[in-house]
Amino acid sequence: MSATRALLTLACLVAPALGATYAQTDSYQGSDFLSGFTHEAIADPTHGRVNYVDQATAVAQNLTYASGDTLILRADDTTVLSASDPGRSSVRLQSNNVYSNHVTVWNIRHMPQGCGTWPAVWEYGQDWPNQGEIDILEGVNDHATDQATLHTTSGCTVGGTRTMTGTSVGDNCDVNATGNSGCGVTSNDASSYGPAFNAAGGGFYAMERSDAGVKVWFWSRNSGAIPSDVLGGATSVDTDNWGTPFADFPSASCDMASHFGPHNIVINLTFCGDWAGAVFAADGCPGDCTTYVDENPSAFTNAYFDVAWLKVYQ
Ligand SMILES: *[C@@H]1O[C@H](CO)[C@@H](O)[C@H](O)[C@H]1NC(C)=O
Ligand SMILES: *[C@@H]1O[C@H](CO)[C@@H](O)[C@H](O)[C@H]1NC(C)=O
């Protein structure tokens, strides 16, 4: 083999690692979420009207149901609460594995909807906020569209050229400078959140975290533009083929290595609290959020996630 040929061959072999190709390292479907994630029965740090239960309780009460290609995570929709109760029973699942640079692809059929709900699919480092937080799917009170957000320590702002279809709602990711709002981007896709997301049968969320920054994509279930590797949960994915993300957080003014550590993946559903409670009336919801959550269990019949699968690539 000539030296030139050898170099070309070598270039071809190493090219995927330098490009945007990632190999699948974890796949979660149905009961994989019971073994690969931990139900955290903890107090909500954002002061929600919630009672997170452990896995045994969640399964016994069918708040968590895992079978085949289905993971249902829901809130108690039968119990009327009194003021002395800790909150509406719900679940918070956290991955046992941690991930640094990686890609996640979520195939979600249904997400929690309704006044008072604050669902989230997100990631964060245990040394928060020093290791950062990436919110992928989040909103409150049936807000029209999804908001993807970074939360960091100081010195991380959104700079450089952003290539995205969404709308920025803040350029400083520092939790202390923004009252923990961070730097968010709202999707302009009406099907990205709540009732409209559910009416379409949900869709796919994908997030890429690399030294170049963070990108988040959404494709509704019936979109003609879903990349084949996303649709099929392929064993490798190439984010270069995914088109323009709705949220782009380039690393130009945010050094990734010093603001983001190893992340656990979390999926949770809380109620009221710092965000949903604060804008409850402004969002057109009736009365006081805590009272509403306590007294109207049947309002939470559609407050559930139905996840087909989650794939992680590194
Ligand atoms: C649930 O998710 C939201 C969104 O990131 C987060 O702010 C909140 O603290 C979470 N609650 C718990 C207890 O995990
Ligand atoms: C638990 O929830 C699943 C999914 O919604 C449902 O199919 C099943 O019938 C429920 N089981 C019981 C015992 O209610």
mmCIF file of C-alpha atoms and ligand atoms in Angstrom:
data_model
loop_
_atom_site.group_PDB
_atom_site.id
_atom_site.type_symbol
_atom_site.label_atom_id
_atom_site.label_comp_id
_atom_site.label_asym_id
_atom_site.label_seq_id
_atom_site.Cartn_x
_atom_site.Cartn_y
_atom_site.Cartn_z
ATOM 1 C CA MET A 1 0.000 0.000 0.000
ATOM 2 C CA SER A 2 1.442 3.401 -0.936
ATOM 3 C CA ALA A 3 1.907 6.009 1.736
ATOM 4 C CA THR A 4 -0.772 8.170 0.087
ATOM 5 C CA ARG A 5 -3.222 5.293 -0.028
ATOM 6 C CA ALA A 6 -2.487 4.474 3.604
ATOM 7 C CA LEU A 7 -3.138 8.055 4.628
ATOM 8 C CA LEU A 8 -6.387 8.154 2.667
ATOM 9 C CA THR A 9 -7.507 4.908 4.260
ATOM 10 C CA LEU A 10 -6.637 6.217 7.688
ATOM 11 C CA ALA A 11 -8.518 9.458 6.975
ATOM 12 C CA CYS A 12 -11.608 7.457 6.039
ATOM 13 C CA LEU A 13 -11.391 5.356 9.171
ATOM 14 C CA VAL A 14 -11.102 8.273 11.564
ATOM 15 C CA ALA A 15 -13.478 10.588 9.722
ATOM 16 C CA PRO A 16 -16.679 9.477 11.523
ATOM 17 C CA ALA A 17 -15.239 10.309 14.928
ATOM 18 C CA LEU A 18 -14.328 13.789 13.760
ATOM 19 C CA GLY A 19 -17.650 14.394 12.038
ATOM 20 C CA ALA A 20 -21.141 14.258 13.484
ATOM 21 C CA THR A 21 -21.540 10.484 13.489
ATOM 22 C CA TYR A 22 -22.313 8.827 16.812
ATOM 23 C CA ALA A 23 -22.692 5.171 17.773
ATOM 24 C CA GLN A 24 -25.551 3.925 19.946
ATOM 25 C CA THR A 25 -24.357 3.041 23.461
ATOM 26 C CA ASP A 26 -27.659 2.703 25.338
ATOM 27 C CA SER A 27 -31.205 1.831 24.346
ATOM 28 C CA TYR A 28 -34.148 2.121 26.737
ATOM 29 C CA GLN A 29 -37.545 0.656 25.927
ATOM 30 C CA GLY A 30 -40.344 -0.530 28.227
ATOM 31 C CA SER A 31 -38.880 -2.301 31.265
ATOM 32 C CA ASP A 32 -35.358 -1.010 30.449
ATOM 33 C CA PHE A 33 -36.533 2.183 32.135
ATOM 34 C CA LEU A 34 -37.138 0.252 35.368
ATOM 35 C CA SER A 35 -33.591 -1.158 35.452
ATOM 36 C CA GLY A 36 -31.711 1.728 33.812
ATOM 37 C CA PHE A 37 -33.410 4.564 35.670
ATOM 38 C CA THR A 38 -34.119 5.223 39.359
ATOM 39 C CA HIS A 39 -37.422 6.621 40.654
ATOM 40 C CA GLU A 40 -36.446 9.477 42.926
ATOM 41 C CA ALA A 41 -38.791 10.032 45.846
ATOM 42 C CA ILE A 42 -37.406 13.493 46.623
ATOM 43 C CA ALA A 43 -38.754 16.952 47.321
ATOM 44 C CA ASP A 44 -39.092 19.075 44.180
ATOM 45 C CA PRO A 45 -36.356 21.750 44.309
ATOM 46 C CA THR A 46 -38.646 24.022 42.274
ATOM 47 C CA HIS A 47 -41.362 23.838 44.965
ATOM 48 C CA GLY A 48 -43.986 21.946 43.021
ATOM 49 C CA ARG A 49 -47.264 20.614 44.479
ATOM 50 C CA VAL A 50 -45.957 17.111 43.959
ATOM 51 C CA ASN A 51 -45.320 13.903 45.899
ATOM 52 C CA TYR A 52 -42.664 11.932 43.991
ATOM 53 C CA VAL A 53 -43.006 8.241 44.836
ATOM 54 C CA ASP A 54 -40.478 5.397 44.694
ATOM 55 C CA GLN A 55 -40.537 2.696 42.026
ATOM 56 C CA ALA A 56 -42.355 0.063 44.099
ATOM 57 C CA THR A 57 -45.129 2.536 44.906
ATOM 58 C CA ALA A 58 -45.284 3.867 41.347
ATOM 59 C CA VAL A 59 -45.631 0.373 39.874
ATOM 60 C CA ALA A 60 -48.131 -0.734 42.542
ATOM 61 C CA GLN A 61 -50.295 2.323 41.852
ATOM 62 C CA ASN A 62 -49.736 1.981 38.093
ATOM 63 C CA LEU A 63 -48.298 5.506 37.933
ATOM 64 C CA THR A 64 -45.380 3.792 36.177
ATOM 65 C CA TYR A 65 -46.299 1.078 33.700
ATOM 66 C CA ALA A 66 -43.594 -0.551 31.575
ATOM 67 C CA SER A 67 -44.322 -3.275 29.058
ATOM 68 C CA GLY A 68 -43.194 -4.089 25.522
ATOM 69 C CA ASP A 69 -42.475 -0.816 23.746
ATOM 70 C CA THR A 70 -44.490 1.245 26.198
ATOM 71 C CA LEU A 71 -43.464 3.317 29.197
ATOM 72 C CA ILE A 72 -46.328 5.198 30.849
ATOM 73 C CA LEU A 73 -45.458 7.737 33.562
ATOM 74 C CA ARG A 74 -48.437 9.491 35.082
ATOM 75 C CA ALA A 75 -49.826 11.391 38.028
ATOM 76 C CA ASP A 76 -52.499 10.195 40.422
ATOM 77 C CA ASP A 77 -55.791 11.228 38.798
ATOM 78 C CA THR A 78 -58.222 9.897 41.413
ATOM 79 C CA THR A 79 -57.278 11.350 44.810
ATOM 80 C CA VAL A 80 -58.686 14.622 46.154
ATOM 81 C CA LEU A 81 -55.924 16.138 48.294
ATOM 82 C CA SER A 82 -56.137 18.130 51.480
ATOM 83 C CA ALA A 83 -53.821 21.018 52.302
ATOM 84 C CA SER A 84 -51.812 18.811 54.662
ATOM 85 C CA ASP A 85 -51.022 16.246 51.948
ATOM 86 C CA PRO A 86 -47.523 16.571 50.450
ATOM 87 C CA GLY A 87 -48.820 16.963 46.886
ATOM 88 C CA ARG A 88 -50.173 15.035 43.918
ATOM 89 C CA SER A 89 -48.365 11.718 43.485
ATOM 90 C CA SER A 90 -46.174 11.614 40.395
ATOM 91 C CA VAL A 91 -42.818 10.272 39.264
ATOM 92 C CA ARG A 92 -39.304 11.486 38.555
ATOM 93 C CA LEU A 93 -37.007 9.042 36.784
ATOM 94 C CA GLN A 94 -33.246 9.592 36.610
ATOM 95 C CA SER A 95 -30.823 7.563 34.496
ATOM 96 C CA ASN A 96 -28.253 5.479 36.343
ATOM 97 C CA ASN A 97 -25.694 6.137 33.608
ATOM 98 C CA VAL A 98 -24.143 9.555 33.074
ATOM 99 C CA TYR A 99 -23.214 11.070 29.735
ATOM 100 C CA SER A 100 -20.855 13.845 28.620
ATOM 101 C CA ASN A 101 -20.655 14.547 24.882
ATOM 102 C CA HIS A 102 -23.582 12.557 23.474
ATOM 103 C CA VAL A 103 -26.784 12.506 21.465
ATOM 104 C CA THR A 104 -30.207 11.463 22.747
ATOM 105 C CA VAL A 105 -33.181 10.573 20.568
ATOM 106 C CA TRP A 106 -36.597 10.328 22.241
ATOM 107 C CA ASN A 107 -39.614 8.726 20.577
ATOM 108 C CA ILE A 108 -42.561 10.033 22.626
ATOM 109 C CA ARG A 109 -46.228 9.315 21.823
ATOM 110 C CA HIS A 110 -47.876 11.451 24.487
ATOM 111 C CA MET A 111 -46.836 14.029 27.073
ATOM 112 C CA PRO A 112 -48.601 15.417 30.173
ATOM 113 C CA GLN A 113 -51.117 18.158 29.421
ATOM 114 C CA GLY A 114 -53.410 20.358 31.464
ATOM 115 C CA CYS A 115 -53.472 23.418 33.715
ATOM 116 C CA GLY A 116 -50.950 23.128 36.542
ATOM 117 C CA THR A 117 -48.721 20.561 34.775
ATOM 118 C CA TRP A 118 -44.965 21.134 34.458
ATOM 119 C CA PRO A 119 -43.461 18.170 32.612
ATOM 120 C CA ALA A 120 -39.805 17.974 31.622
ATOM 121 C CA VAL A 121 -37.359 15.790 29.727
ATOM 122 C CA TRP A 122 -33.912 17.068 30.641
ATOM 123 C CA GLU A 123 -30.360 16.362 31.841
ATOM 124 C CA TYR A 124 -28.121 17.777 34.531
ATOM 125 C CA GLY A 125 -24.958 17.195 36.512
ATOM 126 C CA GLN A 126 -25.210 16.228 40.188
ATOM 127 C CA ASP A 127 -22.997 19.210 41.113
ATOM 128 C CA TRP A 128 -25.641 21.711 39.990
ATOM 129 C CA PRO A 129 -25.294 24.348 38.586
ATOM 130 C CA ASN A 130 -21.525 23.829 38.195
ATOM 131 C CA GLN A 131 -22.077 20.875 35.848
ATOM 132 C CA GLY A 132 -24.926 22.518 33.951
ATOM 133 C CA GLU A 133 -28.428 21.567 32.872
ATOM 134 C CA ILE A 134 -29.944 20.996 29.423
ATOM 135 C CA ASP A 135 -33.750 21.071 29.173
ATOM 136 C CA ILE A 136 -35.012 19.381 26.014
ATOM 137 C CA LEU A 137 -38.792 19.180 26.347
ATOM 138 C CA GLU A 138 -40.345 21.480 28.898
ATOM 139 C CA GLY A 139 -43.294 23.785 29.427
ATOM 140 C CA VAL A 140 -46.201 24.587 31.733
ATOM 141 C CA ASN A 141 -49.999 24.920 31.665
ATOM 142 C CA ASP A 142 -50.318 23.843 28.024
ATOM 143 C CA HIS A 143 -48.048 26.607 26.737
ATOM 144 C CA ALA A 144 -48.214 26.650 22.978
ATOM 145 C CA THR A 145 -44.753 25.312 22.156
ATOM 146 C CA ASP A 146 -41.713 23.656 23.662
ATOM 147 C CA GLN A 147 -38.839 25.545 25.263
ATOM 148 C CA ALA A 148 -35.279 24.172 25.276
ATOM 149 C CA THR A 149 -33.012 25.801 27.862
ATOM 150 C CA LEU A 150 -29.448 25.738 29.220
ATOM 151 C CA HIS A 151 -28.754 26.513 32.880
ATOM 152 C CA THR A 152 -25.135 27.153 33.874
ATOM 153 C CA THR A 153 -22.805 29.077 36.154
ATOM 154 C CA SER A 154 -21.508 32.511 35.076
ATOM 155 C CA GLY A 155 -19.524 33.015 31.885
ATOM 156 C CA CYS A 156 -21.836 31.128 29.539
ATOM 157 C CA THR A 157 -23.800 33.239 27.118
ATOM 158 C CA VAL A 158 -25.170 32.611 23.678
ATOM 159 C CA GLY A 159 -22.757 34.169 21.200
ATOM 160 C CA GLY A 160 -21.600 33.654 17.659
ATOM 161 C CA THR A 161 -23.872 32.677 14.803
ATOM 162 C CA ARG A 162 -26.995 30.742 15.722
ATOM 163 C CA THR A 163 -28.541 28.573 13.042
ATOM 164 C CA MET A 164 -32.003 27.672 14.279
ATOM 165 C CA THR A 165 -35.706 27.913 13.544
ATOM 166 C CA GLY A 166 -36.802 28.761 17.107
ATOM 167 C CA THR A 167 -36.980 32.052 19.024
ATOM 168 C CA SER A 168 -34.507 33.055 21.745
ATOM 169 C CA VAL A 169 -36.010 34.119 25.064
ATOM 170 C CA GLY A 170 -32.705 34.910 26.792
ATOM 171 C CA ASP A 171 -29.012 34.958 25.959
ATOM 172 C CA ASN A 172 -27.423 34.534 29.390
ATOM 173 C CA CYS A 173 -27.389 30.932 30.623
ATOM 174 C CA ASP A 174 -26.182 31.876 34.125
ATOM 175 C CA VAL A 175 -28.779 30.774 36.703
ATOM 176 C CA ASN A 176 -27.685 33.418 39.200
ATOM 177 C CA ALA A 177 -27.947 36.295 36.729
ATOM 178 C CA THR A 178 -31.378 35.215 35.463
ATOM 179 C CA GLY A 179 -33.306 34.047 38.521
ATOM 180 C CA ASN A 180 -32.708 30.466 37.303
ATOM 181 C CA SER A 181 -34.378 31.162 33.959
ATOM 182 C CA GLY A 182 -31.239 30.368 31.963
ATOM 183 C CA CYS A 183 -31.070 30.856 28.203
ATOM 184 C CA GLY A 184 -34.131 29.437 26.481
ATOM 185 C CA VAL A 185 -35.306 28.956 22.923
ATOM 186 C CA THR A 186 -38.956 28.344 22.079
ATOM 187 C CA SER A 187 -39.902 26.159 19.143
ATOM 188 C CA ASN A 188 -42.083 27.674 16.436
ATOM 189 C CA ASP A 189 -43.649 24.269 15.704
ATOM 190 C CA ALA A 190 -47.227 24.273 17.033
ATOM 191 C CA SER A 191 -47.069 20.478 17.437
ATOM 192 C CA SER A 192 -44.041 20.565 19.744
ATOM 193 C CA TYR A 193 -45.927 20.702 23.053
ATOM 194 C CA GLY A 194 -49.044 19.740 24.993
ATOM 195 C CA PRO A 195 -52.441 19.041 23.402
ATOM 196 C CA ALA A 196 -51.226 19.652 19.840
ATOM 197 C CA PHE A 197 -48.215 17.367 20.371
ATOM 198 C CA ASN A 198 -50.575 14.678 21.641
ATOM 199 C CA ALA A 199 -53.154 15.156 18.898
ATOM 200 C CA ALA A 200 -50.442 14.401 16.342
ATOM 201 C CA GLY A 201 -49.363 11.240 18.179
ATOM 202 C CA GLY A 202 -46.298 12.965 19.602
ATOM 203 C CA GLY A 203 -42.999 12.802 17.780
ATOM 204 C CA PHE A 204 -39.235 12.757 18.120
ATOM 205 C CA TYR A 205 -36.984 14.988 20.199
ATOM 206 C CA ALA A 206 -33.228 14.851 19.681
ATOM 207 C CA MET A 207 -30.375 16.637 21.442
ATOM 208 C CA GLU A 208 -26.696 16.816 20.520
ATOM 209 C CA ARG A 209 -24.130 17.933 23.078
ATOM 210 C CA SER A 210 -20.572 18.336 21.757
ATOM 211 C CA ASP A 211 -17.578 20.619 22.246
ATOM 212 C CA ALA A 212 -19.259 22.860 19.643
ATOM 213 C CA GLY A 213 -22.328 23.402 21.836
ATOM 214 C CA VAL A 214 -25.863 22.057 22.169
ATOM 215 C CA LYS A 215 -28.536 21.585 19.497
ATOM 216 C CA VAL A 216 -32.138 20.427 19.897
ATOM 217 C CA TRP A 217 -34.457 19.152 17.145
ATOM 218 C CA PHE A 218 -38.134 18.226 17.080
ATOM 219 C CA TRP A 219 -40.087 16.344 14.411
ATOM 220 C CA SER A 220 -43.820 15.786 14.792
ATOM 221 C CA ARG A 221 -45.009 12.184 14.285
ATOM 222 C CA ASN A 222 -46.375 12.839 10.801
ATOM 223 C CA SER A 223 -43.600 15.154 9.626
ATOM 224 C CA GLY A 224 -42.209 14.155 6.272
ATOM 225 C CA ALA A 225 -38.786 15.381 7.364
ATOM 226 C CA ILE A 226 -37.900 12.848 10.095
ATOM 227 C CA PRO A 227 -34.373 11.588 9.312
ATOM 228 C CA SER A 228 -34.348 7.833 8.722
ATOM 229 C CA ASP A 229 -31.775 7.203 11.476
ATOM 230 C CA VAL A 230 -34.020 9.032 13.977
ATOM 231 C CA LEU A 231 -37.199 7.304 12.821
ATOM 232 C CA GLY A 232 -35.648 3.858 13.040
ATOM 233 C CA GLY A 233 -33.617 4.353 16.206
ATOM 234 C CA ALA A 234 -30.588 3.322 14.138
ATOM 235 C CA THR A 235 -27.421 1.926 15.706
ATOM 236 C CA SER A 236 -25.558 5.018 14.511
ATOM 237 C CA VAL A 237 -26.756 8.523 13.691
ATOM 238 C CA ASP A 238 -25.318 11.430 11.719
ATOM 239 C CA THR A 239 -26.532 14.749 13.100
ATOM 240 C CA ASP A 240 -25.143 16.549 10.028
ATOM 241 C CA ASN A 241 -28.092 15.106 8.105
ATOM 242 C CA TRP A 242 -30.760 16.330 10.496
ATOM 243 C CA GLY A 243 -31.320 19.794 9.075
ATOM 244 C CA THR A 244 -31.592 23.015 11.074
ATOM 245 C CA PRO A 245 -32.322 22.495 14.807
ATOM 246 C CA PHE A 246 -34.987 24.639 16.469
ATOM 247 C CA ALA A 247 -32.526 25.491 19.251
ATOM 248 C CA ASP A 248 -28.814 26.154 18.739
ATOM 249 C CA PHE A 249 -26.510 27.044 21.635
ATOM 250 C CA PRO A 250 -23.058 27.436 20.062
ATOM 251 C CA SER A 251 -19.996 27.266 22.321
ATOM 252 C CA ALA A 252 -18.505 30.525 20.975
ATOM 253 C CA SER A 253 -19.212 32.345 24.270
ATOM 254 C CA CYS A 254 -19.668 29.299 26.468
ATOM 255 C CA ASP A 255 -16.809 26.899 27.065
ATOM 256 C CA MET A 256 -18.523 23.527 27.239
ATOM 257 C CA ALA A 257 -15.863 21.716 29.264
ATOM 258 C CA SER A 258 -15.977 24.176 32.165
ATOM 259 C CA HIS A 259 -19.789 24.569 32.268
ATOM 260 C CA PHE A 260 -21.037 21.022 31.654
ATOM 261 C CA GLY A 261 -20.099 17.823 33.463
ATOM 262 C CA PRO A 262 -21.381 14.248 33.246
ATOM 263 C CA HIS A 263 -25.194 14.382 33.024
ATOM 264 C CA ASN A 264 -27.962 12.158 34.294
ATOM 265 C CA ILE A 265 -31.056 12.064 32.072
ATOM 266 C CA VAL A 266 -34.303 12.911 33.859
ATOM 267 C CA ILE A 267 -37.981 12.697 32.974
ATOM 268 C CA ASN A 268 -40.371 14.211 35.514
ATOM 269 C CA LEU A 269 -43.821 15.664 36.013
ATOM 270 C CA THR A 270 -44.411 18.247 38.688
ATOM 271 C CA PHE A 271 -47.268 20.687 39.349
ATOM 272 C CA CYS A 272 -47.432 24.429 40.062
ATOM 273 C CA GLY A 273 -44.110 25.472 41.650
ATOM 274 C CA ASP A 274 -41.731 28.185 40.546
ATOM 275 C CA TRP A 275 -42.820 28.212 36.904
ATOM 276 C CA ALA A 276 -46.267 26.630 36.384
ATOM 277 C CA GLY A 277 -47.621 28.193 39.579
ATOM 278 C CA ALA A 278 -46.204 31.624 38.850
ATOM 279 C CA VAL A 279 -47.911 31.948 35.458
ATOM 280 C CA PHE A 280 -51.022 29.837 36.197
ATOM 281 C CA ALA A 281 -53.537 32.711 35.987
ATOM 282 C CA ALA A 282 -51.694 34.433 33.146
ATOM 283 C CA ASP A 283 -51.993 31.180 31.190
ATOM 284 C CA GLY A 284 -55.767 31.296 31.553
ATOM 285 C CA CYS A 285 -56.032 28.614 34.239
ATOM 286 C CA PRO A 286 -58.785 28.872 36.884
ATOM 287 C CA GLY A 287 -58.200 30.153 40.428
ATOM 288 C CA ASP A 288 -55.159 29.187 42.451
ATOM 289 C CA CYS A 289 -52.808 26.477 41.132
ATOM 290 C CA THR A 290 -52.368 24.499 44.356
ATOM 291 C CA THR A 291 -56.108 24.456 45.055
ATOM 292 C CA TYR A 292 -56.796 23.374 41.488
ATOM 293 C CA VAL A 293 -54.281 20.523 41.695
ATOM 294 C CA ASP A 294 -55.589 19.409 45.098
ATOM 295 C CA GLU A 295 -59.289 19.412 44.239
ATOM 296 C CA ASN A 296 -59.475 18.260 40.616
ATOM 297 C CA PRO A 297 -57.837 14.831 40.209
ATOM 298 C CA SER A 298 -59.778 14.096 37.009
ATOM 299 C CA ALA A 299 -58.158 17.141 35.396
ATOM 300 C CA PHE A 300 -54.953 15.044 35.314
ATOM 301 C CA THR A 301 -56.218 12.054 33.350
ATOM 302 C CA ASN A 302 -54.134 13.224 30.393
ATOM 303 C CA ALA A 303 -51.158 14.207 32.533
ATOM 304 C CA TYR A 304 -49.011 11.286 31.397
ATOM 305 C CA PHE A 305 -45.958 10.464 29.295
ATOM 306 C CA ASP A 306 -46.091 7.567 26.852
ATOM 307 C CA VAL A 307 -42.500 6.932 25.742
ATOM 308 C CA ALA A 308 -41.784 4.424 22.972
ATOM 309 C CA TRP A 309 -38.022 4.525 23.448
ATOM 310 C CA LEU A 310 -34.890 6.523 24.215
ATOM 311 C CA LYS A 311 -31.603 5.911 22.403
ATOM 312 C CA VAL A 312 -28.274 7.361 23.535
ATOM 313 C CA TYR A 313 -25.300 7.797 21.208
ATOM 314 C CA GLN A 314 -21.690 8.710 21.960
HETATM 315 C C1 LIG B 1 -38.627 18.734 37.150
HETATM 316 O O1 LIG B 1 -38.168 19.311 35.983
HETATM 317 C C2 LIG B 1 -38.014 20.705 35.969
HETATM 318 C C3 LIG B 1 -37.534 21.095 34.617
HETATM 319 O O2 LIG B 1 -36.198 21.087 34.456
HETATM 320 C C4 LIG B 1 -37.069 21.156 37.067
HETATM 321 O O3 LIG B 1 -36.943 22.545 37.068
HETATM 322 C C5 LIG B 1 -37.597 20.670 38.351
HETATM 323 O O4 LIG B 1 -36.696 20.997 39.366
HETATM 324 C C6 LIG B 1 -37.792 19.194 38.304
HETATM 325 N N1 LIG B 1 -38.233 18.735 39.565
HETATM 326 C C7 LIG B 1 -37.641 17.737 40.146
HETATM 327 C C8 LIG B 1 -37.944 17.434 41.530
HETATM 328 O O5 LIG B 1 -36.864 17.048 39.576
HETATM 329 C C1 LIG B 2 -51.938 0.267 34.035
HETATM 330 O O1 LIG B 2 -51.725 1.192 33.003
HETATM 331 C C2 LIG B 2 -51.689 0.632 31.716
HETATM 332 C C3 LIG B 2 -51.319 1.713 30.748
HETATM 333 O O2 LIG B 2 -52.202 2.789 30.799
HETATM 334 C C4 LIG B 2 -53.013 -0.028 31.398
HETATM 335 O O3 LIG B 2 -52.969 -0.623 30.114
HETATM 336 C C5 LIG B 2 -53.302 -1.078 32.440
HETATM 337 O O4 LIG B 2 -54.589 -1.625 32.213
HETATM 338 C C6 LIG B 2 -53.231 -0.486 33.829
HETATM 339 N N1 LIG B 2 -53.328 -1.550 34.816
HETATM 340 C C7 LIG B 2 -54.216 -1.524 35.787
HETATM 341 C C8 LIG B 2 -54.184 -2.689 36.714
HETATM 342 O O5 LIG B 2 -55.022 -0.612 35.930
#
